[in-house]
mmCIF file of C-alpha atoms in Angstrom:
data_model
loop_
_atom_site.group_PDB
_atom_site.id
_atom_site.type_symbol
_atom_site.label_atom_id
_atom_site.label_comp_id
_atom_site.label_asym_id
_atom_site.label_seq_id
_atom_site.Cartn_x
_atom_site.Cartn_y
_atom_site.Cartn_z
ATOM 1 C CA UNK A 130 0.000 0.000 0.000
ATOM 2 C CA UNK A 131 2.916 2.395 -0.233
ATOM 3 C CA UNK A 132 3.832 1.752 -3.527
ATOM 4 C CA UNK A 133 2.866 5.148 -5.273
ATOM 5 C CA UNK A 134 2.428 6.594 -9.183
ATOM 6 C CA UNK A 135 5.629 8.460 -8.550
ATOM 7 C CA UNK A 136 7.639 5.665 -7.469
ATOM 8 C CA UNK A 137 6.685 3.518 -10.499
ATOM 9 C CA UNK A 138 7.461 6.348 -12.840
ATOM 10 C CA UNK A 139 10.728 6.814 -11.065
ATOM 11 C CA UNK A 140 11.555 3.346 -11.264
ATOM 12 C CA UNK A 141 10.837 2.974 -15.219
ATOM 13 C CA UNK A 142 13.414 6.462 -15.394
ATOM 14 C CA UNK A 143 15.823 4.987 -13.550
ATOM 15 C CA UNK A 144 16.077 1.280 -15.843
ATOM 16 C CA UNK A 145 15.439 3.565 -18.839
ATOM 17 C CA UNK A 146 18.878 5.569 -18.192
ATOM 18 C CA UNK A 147 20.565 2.680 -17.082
ATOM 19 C CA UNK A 148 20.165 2.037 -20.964
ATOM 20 C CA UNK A 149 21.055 -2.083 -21.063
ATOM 21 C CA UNK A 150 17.189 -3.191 -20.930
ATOM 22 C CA UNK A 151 14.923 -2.635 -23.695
ATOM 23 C CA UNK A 152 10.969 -1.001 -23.399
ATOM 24 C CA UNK A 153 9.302 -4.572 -23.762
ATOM 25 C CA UNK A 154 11.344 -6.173 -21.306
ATOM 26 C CA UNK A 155 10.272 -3.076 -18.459
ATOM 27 C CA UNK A 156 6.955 -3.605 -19.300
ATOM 28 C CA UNK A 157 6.959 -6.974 -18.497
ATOM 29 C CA UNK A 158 8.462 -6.130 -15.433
ATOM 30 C CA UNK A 159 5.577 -3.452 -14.852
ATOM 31 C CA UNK A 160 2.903 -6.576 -16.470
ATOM 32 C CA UNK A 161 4.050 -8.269 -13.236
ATOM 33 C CA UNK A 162 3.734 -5.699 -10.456
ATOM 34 C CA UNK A 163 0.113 -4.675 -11.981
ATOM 35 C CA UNK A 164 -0.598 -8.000 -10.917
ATOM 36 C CA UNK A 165 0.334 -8.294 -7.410
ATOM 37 C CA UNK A 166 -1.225 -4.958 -7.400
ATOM 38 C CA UNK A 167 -4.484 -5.964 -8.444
ATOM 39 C CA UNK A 168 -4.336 -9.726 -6.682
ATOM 40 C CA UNK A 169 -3.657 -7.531 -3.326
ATOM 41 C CA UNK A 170 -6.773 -5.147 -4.090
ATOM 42 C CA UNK A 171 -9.069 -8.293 -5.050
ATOM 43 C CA UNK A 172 -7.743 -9.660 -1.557
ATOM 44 C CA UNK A 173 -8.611 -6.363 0.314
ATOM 45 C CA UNK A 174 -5.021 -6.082 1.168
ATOM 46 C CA UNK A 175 -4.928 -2.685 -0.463
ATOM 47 C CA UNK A 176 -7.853 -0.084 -1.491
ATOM 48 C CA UNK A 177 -6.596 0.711 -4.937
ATOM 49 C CA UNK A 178 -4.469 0.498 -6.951
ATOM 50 C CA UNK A 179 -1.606 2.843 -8.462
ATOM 51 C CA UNK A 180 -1.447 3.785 -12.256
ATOM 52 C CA UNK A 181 0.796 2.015 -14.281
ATOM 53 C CA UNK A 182 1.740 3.199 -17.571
ATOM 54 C CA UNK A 183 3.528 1.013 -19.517
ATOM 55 C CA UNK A 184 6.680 2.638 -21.758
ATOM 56 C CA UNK A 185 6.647 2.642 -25.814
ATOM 57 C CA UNK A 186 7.941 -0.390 -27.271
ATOM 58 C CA UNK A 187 10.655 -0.634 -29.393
ATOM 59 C CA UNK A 188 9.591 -1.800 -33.554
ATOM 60 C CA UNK A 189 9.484 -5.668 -33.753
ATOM 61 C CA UNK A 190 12.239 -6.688 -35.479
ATOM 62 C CA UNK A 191 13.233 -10.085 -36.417
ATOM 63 C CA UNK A 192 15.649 -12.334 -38.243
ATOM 64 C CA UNK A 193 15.006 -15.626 -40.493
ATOM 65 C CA UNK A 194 16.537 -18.353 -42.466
ATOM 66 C CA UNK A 195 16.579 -18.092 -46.476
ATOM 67 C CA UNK A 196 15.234 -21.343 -47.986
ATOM 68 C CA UNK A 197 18.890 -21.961 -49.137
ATOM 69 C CA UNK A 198 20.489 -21.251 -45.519
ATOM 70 C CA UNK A 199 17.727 -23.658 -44.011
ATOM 71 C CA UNK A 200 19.344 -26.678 -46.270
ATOM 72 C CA UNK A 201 22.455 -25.331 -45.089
ATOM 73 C CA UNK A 202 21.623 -25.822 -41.388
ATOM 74 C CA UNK A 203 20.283 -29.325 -42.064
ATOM 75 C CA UNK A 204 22.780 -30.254 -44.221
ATOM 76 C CA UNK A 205 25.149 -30.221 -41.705
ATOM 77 C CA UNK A 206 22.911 -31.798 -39.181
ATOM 78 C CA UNK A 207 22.830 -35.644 -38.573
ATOM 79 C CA UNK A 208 21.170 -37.978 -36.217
ATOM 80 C CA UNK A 209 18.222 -36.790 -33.850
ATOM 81 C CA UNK A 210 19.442 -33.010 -34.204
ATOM 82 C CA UNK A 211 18.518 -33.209 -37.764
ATOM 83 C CA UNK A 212 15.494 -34.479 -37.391
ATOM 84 C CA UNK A 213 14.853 -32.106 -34.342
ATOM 85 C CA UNK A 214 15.582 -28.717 -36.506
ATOM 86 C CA UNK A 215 14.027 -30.265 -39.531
ATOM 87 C CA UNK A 216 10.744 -30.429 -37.083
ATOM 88 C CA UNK A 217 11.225 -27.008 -35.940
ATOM 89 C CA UNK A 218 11.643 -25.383 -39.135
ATOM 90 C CA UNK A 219 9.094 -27.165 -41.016
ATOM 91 C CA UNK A 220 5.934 -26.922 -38.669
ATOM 92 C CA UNK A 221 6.774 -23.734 -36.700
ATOM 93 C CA UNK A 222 6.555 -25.568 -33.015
ATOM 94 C CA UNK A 223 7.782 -23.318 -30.262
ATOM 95 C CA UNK A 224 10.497 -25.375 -28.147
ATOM 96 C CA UNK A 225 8.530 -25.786 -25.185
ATOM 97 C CA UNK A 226 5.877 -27.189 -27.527
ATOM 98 C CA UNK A 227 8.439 -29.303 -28.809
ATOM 99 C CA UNK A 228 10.254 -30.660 -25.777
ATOM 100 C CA UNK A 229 6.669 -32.039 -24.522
ATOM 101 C CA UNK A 230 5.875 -33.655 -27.869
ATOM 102 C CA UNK A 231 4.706 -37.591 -27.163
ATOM 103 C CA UNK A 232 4.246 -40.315 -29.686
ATOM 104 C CA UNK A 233 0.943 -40.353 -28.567
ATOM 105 C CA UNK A 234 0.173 -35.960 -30.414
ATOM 106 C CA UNK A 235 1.163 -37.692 -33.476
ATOM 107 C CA UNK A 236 -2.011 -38.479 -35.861
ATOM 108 C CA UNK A 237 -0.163 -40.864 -38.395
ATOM 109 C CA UNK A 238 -3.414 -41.695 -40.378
ATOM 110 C CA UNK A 239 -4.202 -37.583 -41.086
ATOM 111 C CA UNK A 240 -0.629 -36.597 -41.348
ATOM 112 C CA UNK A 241 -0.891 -34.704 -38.201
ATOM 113 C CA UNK A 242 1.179 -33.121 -35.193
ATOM 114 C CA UNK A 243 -1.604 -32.169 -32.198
ATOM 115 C CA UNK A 244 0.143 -29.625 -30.336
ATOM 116 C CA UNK A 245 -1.602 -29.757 -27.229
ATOM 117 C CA UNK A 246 1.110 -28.719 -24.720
ATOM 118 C CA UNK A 247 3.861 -27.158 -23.665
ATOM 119 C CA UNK A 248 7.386 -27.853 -21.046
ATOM 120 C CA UNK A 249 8.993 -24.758 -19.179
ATOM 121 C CA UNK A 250 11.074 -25.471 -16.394
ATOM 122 C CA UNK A 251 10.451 -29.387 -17.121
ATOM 123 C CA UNK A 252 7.323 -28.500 -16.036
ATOM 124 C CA UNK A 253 4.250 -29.558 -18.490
ATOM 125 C CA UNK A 254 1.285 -27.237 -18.965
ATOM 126 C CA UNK A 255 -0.839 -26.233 -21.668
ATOM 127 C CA UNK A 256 0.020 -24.279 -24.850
ATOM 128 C CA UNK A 257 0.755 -20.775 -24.993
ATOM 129 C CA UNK A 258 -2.636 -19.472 -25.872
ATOM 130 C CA UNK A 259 -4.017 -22.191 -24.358
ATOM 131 C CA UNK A 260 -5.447 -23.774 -27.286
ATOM 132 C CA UNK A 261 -5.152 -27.193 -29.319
ATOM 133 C CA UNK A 262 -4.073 -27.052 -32.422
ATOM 134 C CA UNK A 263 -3.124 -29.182 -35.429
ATOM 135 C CA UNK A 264 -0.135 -29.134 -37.722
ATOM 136 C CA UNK A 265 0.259 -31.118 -40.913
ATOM 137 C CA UNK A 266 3.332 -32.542 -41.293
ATOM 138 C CA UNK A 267 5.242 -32.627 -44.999
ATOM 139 C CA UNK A 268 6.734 -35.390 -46.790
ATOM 140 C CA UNK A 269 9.823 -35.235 -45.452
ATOM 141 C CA UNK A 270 8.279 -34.513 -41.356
ATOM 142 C CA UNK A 271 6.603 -38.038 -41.941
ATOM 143 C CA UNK A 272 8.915 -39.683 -42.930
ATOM 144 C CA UNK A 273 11.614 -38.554 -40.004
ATOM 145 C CA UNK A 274 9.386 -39.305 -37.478
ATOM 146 C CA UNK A 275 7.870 -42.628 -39.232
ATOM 147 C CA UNK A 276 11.283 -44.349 -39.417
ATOM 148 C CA UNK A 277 12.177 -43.610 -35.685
ATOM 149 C CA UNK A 278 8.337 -44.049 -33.810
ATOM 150 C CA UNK A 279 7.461 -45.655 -30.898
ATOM 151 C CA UNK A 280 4.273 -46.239 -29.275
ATOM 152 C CA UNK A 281 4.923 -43.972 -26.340
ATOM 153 C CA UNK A 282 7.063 -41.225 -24.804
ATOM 154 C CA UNK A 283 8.260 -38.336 -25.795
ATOM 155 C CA UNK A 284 9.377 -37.748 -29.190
ATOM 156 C CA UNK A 285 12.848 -36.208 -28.775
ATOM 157 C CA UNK A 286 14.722 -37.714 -25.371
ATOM 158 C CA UNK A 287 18.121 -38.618 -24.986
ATOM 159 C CA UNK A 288 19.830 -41.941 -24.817
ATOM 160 C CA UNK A 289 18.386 -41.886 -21.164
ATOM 161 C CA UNK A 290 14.885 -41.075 -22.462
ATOM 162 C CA UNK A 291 14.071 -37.926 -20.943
ATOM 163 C CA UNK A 292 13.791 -35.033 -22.669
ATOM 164 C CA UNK A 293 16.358 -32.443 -23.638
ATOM 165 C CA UNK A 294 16.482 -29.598 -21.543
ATOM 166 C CA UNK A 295 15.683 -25.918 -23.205
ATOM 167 C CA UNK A 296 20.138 -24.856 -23.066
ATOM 168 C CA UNK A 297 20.594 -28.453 -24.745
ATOM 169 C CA UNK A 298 19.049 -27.595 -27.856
ATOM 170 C CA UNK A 299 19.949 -23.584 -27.962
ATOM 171 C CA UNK A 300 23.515 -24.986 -27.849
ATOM 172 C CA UNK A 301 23.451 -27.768 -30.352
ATOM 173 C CA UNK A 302 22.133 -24.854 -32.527
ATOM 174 C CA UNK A 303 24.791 -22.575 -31.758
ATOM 175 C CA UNK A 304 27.196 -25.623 -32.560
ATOM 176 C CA UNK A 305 25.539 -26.024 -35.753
ATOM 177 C CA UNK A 306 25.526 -22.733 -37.210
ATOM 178 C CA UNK A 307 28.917 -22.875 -36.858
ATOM 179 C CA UNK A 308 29.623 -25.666 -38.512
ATOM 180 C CA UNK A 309 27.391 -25.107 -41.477
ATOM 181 C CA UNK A 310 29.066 -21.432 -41.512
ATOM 182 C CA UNK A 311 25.974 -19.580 -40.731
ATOM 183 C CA UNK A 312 25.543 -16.707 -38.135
ATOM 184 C CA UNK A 313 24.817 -17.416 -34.728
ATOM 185 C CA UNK A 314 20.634 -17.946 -34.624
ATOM 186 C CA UNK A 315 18.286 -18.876 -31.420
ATOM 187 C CA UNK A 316 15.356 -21.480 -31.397
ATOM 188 C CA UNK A 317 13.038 -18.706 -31.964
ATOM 189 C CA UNK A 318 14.135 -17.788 -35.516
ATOM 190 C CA UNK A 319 13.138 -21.144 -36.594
ATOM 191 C CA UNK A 320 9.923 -19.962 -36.076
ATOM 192 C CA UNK A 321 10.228 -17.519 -37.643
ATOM 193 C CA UNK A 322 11.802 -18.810 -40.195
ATOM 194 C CA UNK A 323 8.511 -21.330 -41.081
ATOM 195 C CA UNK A 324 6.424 -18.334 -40.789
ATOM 196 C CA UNK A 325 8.211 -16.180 -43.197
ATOM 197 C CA UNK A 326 8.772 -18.999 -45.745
ATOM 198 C CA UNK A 327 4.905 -19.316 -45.365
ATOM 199 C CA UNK A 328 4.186 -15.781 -45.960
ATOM 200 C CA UNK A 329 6.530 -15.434 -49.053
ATOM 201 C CA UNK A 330 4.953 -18.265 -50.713
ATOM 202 C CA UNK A 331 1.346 -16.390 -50.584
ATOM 203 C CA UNK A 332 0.012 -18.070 -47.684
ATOM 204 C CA UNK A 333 -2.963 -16.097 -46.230
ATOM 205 C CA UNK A 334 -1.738 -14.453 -42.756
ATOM 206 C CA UNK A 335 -4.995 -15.864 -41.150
ATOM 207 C CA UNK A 336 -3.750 -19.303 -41.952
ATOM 208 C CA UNK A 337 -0.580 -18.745 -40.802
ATOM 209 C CA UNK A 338 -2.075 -16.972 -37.607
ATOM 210 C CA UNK A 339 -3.821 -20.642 -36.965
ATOM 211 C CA UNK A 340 -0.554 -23.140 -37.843
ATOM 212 C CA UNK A 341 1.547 -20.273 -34.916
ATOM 213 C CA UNK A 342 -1.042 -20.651 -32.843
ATOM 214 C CA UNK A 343 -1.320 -17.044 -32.113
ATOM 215 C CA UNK A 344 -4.261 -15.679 -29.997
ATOM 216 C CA UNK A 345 -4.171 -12.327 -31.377
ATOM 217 C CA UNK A 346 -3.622 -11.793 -35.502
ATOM 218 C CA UNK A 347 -1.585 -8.395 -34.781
ATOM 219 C CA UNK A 348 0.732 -11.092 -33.760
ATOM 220 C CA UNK A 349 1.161 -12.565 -37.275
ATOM 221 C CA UNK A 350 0.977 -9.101 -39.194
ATOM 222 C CA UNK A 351 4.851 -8.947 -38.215
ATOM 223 C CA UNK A 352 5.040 -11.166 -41.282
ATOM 224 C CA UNK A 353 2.916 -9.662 -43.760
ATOM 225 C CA UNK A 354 5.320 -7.786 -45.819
ATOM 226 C CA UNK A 355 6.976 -10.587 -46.729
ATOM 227 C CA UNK A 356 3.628 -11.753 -48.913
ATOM 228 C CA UNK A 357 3.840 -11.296 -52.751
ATOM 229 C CA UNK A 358 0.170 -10.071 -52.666
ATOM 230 C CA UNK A 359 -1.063 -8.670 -49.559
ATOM 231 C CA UNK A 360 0.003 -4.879 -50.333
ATOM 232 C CA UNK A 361 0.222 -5.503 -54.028
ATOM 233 C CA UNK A 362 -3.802 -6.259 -54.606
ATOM 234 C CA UNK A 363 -4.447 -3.739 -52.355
ATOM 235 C CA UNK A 364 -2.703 -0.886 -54.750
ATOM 236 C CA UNK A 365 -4.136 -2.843 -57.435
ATOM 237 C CA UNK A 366 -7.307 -0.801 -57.126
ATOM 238 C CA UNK A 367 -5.799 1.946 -57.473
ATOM 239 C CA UNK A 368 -5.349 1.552 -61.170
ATOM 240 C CA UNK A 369 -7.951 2.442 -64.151
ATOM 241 C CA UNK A 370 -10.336 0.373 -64.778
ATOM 242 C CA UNK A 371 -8.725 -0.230 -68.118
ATOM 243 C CA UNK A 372 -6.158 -1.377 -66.818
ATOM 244 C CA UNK A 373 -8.321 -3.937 -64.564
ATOM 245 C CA UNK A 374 -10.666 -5.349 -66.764
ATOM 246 C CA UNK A 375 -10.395 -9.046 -67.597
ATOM 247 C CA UNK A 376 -11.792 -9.800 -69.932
ATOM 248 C CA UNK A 377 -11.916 -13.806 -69.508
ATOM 249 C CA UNK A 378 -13.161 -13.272 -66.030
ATOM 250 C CA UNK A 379 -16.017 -11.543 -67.100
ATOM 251 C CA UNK A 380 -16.815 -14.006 -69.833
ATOM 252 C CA UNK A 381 -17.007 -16.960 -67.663
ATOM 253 C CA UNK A 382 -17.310 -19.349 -70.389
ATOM 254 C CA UNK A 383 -17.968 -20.647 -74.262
ATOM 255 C CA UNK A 384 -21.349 -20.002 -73.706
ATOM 256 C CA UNK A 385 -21.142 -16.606 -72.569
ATOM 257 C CA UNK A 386 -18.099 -16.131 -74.969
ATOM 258 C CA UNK A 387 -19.732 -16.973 -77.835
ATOM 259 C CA UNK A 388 -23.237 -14.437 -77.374
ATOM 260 C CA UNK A 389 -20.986 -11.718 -76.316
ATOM 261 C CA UNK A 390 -19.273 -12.228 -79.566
ATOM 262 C CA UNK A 391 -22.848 -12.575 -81.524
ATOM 263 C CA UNK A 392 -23.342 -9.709 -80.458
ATOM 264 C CA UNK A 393 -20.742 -7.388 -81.236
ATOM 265 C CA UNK A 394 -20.870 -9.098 -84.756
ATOM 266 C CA UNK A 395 -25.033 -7.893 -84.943
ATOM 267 C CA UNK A 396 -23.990 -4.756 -83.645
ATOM 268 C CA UNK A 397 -21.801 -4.132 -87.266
ATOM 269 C CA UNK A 398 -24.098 -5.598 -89.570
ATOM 270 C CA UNK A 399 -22.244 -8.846 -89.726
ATOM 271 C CA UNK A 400 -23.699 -12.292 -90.999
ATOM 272 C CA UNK A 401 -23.057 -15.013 -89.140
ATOM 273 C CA UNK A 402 -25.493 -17.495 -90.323
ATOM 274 C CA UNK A 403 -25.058 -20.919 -91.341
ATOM 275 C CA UNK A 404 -25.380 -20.101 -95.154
ATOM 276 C CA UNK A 405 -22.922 -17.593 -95.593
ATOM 277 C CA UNK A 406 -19.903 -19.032 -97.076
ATOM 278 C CA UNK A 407 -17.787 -16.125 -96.322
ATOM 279 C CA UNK A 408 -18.036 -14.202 -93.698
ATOM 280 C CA UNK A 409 -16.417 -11.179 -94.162
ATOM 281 C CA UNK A 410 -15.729 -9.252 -90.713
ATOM 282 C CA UNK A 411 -14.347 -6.025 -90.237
ATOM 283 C CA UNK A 412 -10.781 -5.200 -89.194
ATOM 284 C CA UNK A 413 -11.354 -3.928 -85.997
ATOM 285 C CA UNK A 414 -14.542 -4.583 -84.159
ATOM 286 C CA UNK A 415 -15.097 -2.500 -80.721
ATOM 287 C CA UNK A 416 -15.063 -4.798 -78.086
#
């Protein structure tokens, strides 16, 4: 209860000119205190409840693999750590999502991953957002995790069966880049990485929003810049109409075709019956 607006504000001055966090990071730690906060006032601990203001943050920014640096990476990789990247990059899976994957998520009939939980602190929970989701695997997912399944367990473990911890992985990454001659990249940007890949070959950001498993779609926007499309159809109607007009689309078909075209040839004195011979058309008709 003696926690005042000043001293907050004071507090966020003092990390800010310290200089070595960033916005996002302070406003997690403020995210936190607003809880106790408001836990305290729901317990009648306190009567209210100071305002907390939460600092700018700082433009998302974030780095990817190129399709050509991601065959790089598992080039280089052999054994279980290939087939553990090859996961990562090719359905997106955050690593806590992976790290609690069991034999038993894995729909082999549908082609499916059912990513239905989550490890922090070798500690199992539920997802992120809290939600079930479903992931279809490729070709070459299948067949990874076809030619090395079990009935039970979790899908990556080590020769001891339990599951690699969260450091394990981050440094067999590390490790990896540098053997494959590619700069030094976390978990996280193989994330990213499936997402962008996604986005630059036209997927719609909604679908993307649902493989992620994001809760909120401002999430996934991060990546649509990347599309082909997304900006470019929007500008599109921006030009003339002559410019726009198709004119197959707005044919449809022969049928169609074909009385347009009757049409245009009645409209210029034009016989096109059956018993003309020669049917003499002029050079240019307006269409």
């Amino acid at each position: 209860d003696k926690i005042t607006n000043l001293q907050i504000e004071e507090y966020k001055a003092k990390i800010v000119k310290v200089g070595k966090i960033k916005n996002k990071t302070i406003n997690n730690h403020l995210t936190a205190l607003s809880k106790c906060l408001h836990c305290a006032k729901d317990w009648e601990v306190i009567d209210k409840v100071p305002k907390i203001i939460k600092l700018k943050p700082e433009p998302f920014k974030f780095d990817f693999l190129t399709v050509a640096e991601s065959e790089q990476l598992l080039n280089n990789a052999s054994g279980i750590w290939h087939d553990v990247f090859l996961v990562l990059l090719k359905t997106g899976m955050r690593k806590g999502e992976l790290l609690a994957l069991t034999w038993e998520n894995i729909n082999w009939e549908r082609h499916q991953i059912v990513i239905s939980q989550s490890m922090y602190a070798r500690v199992i929970s539920s997802t992120k957002s809290n939600r079930i989701r479903y992931v279809d695997m490729t070709r070459e997912v299948y067949k990874c995790l076809h030619d090395r399944k079990k009935n039970r367990g979790f899908v990556f473990s080590d020769d001891e069966k339990k599951h690699f911890s969260m450091r394990r992985i981050n440094d067999e990454l590390t490790r990896l880049c540098k053997k494959a001659g590619l700069r030094k990249v976390n978990v996280h940007t193989l994330r990213h990485t499936f997402a962008s890949h996604l986005a630059m070959a036209g997927a719609p950001i909604q679908a993307i929003q649902g493989l992620l498993g994001h809760a909120d779609i401002q999430t996934t926007m991060r990546y649509a810049h990347l599309s082909p499309s997304v900006f470019r159809d929007t500008i599109n109607l921006l030009e003339p109409e002559t410019k726009k007009y198709n004119f197959g689309q707005h044919m449809g078909n022969k049928a169609h075709l074909a009385s347009a075209f009757e049409k245009v040839l009645k409209a210029n004195n034009v016989d096109n019956s059956a018993n003309t011979k020669q049917k003499q058309l002029p050079k240019e008709l307006p269409l």
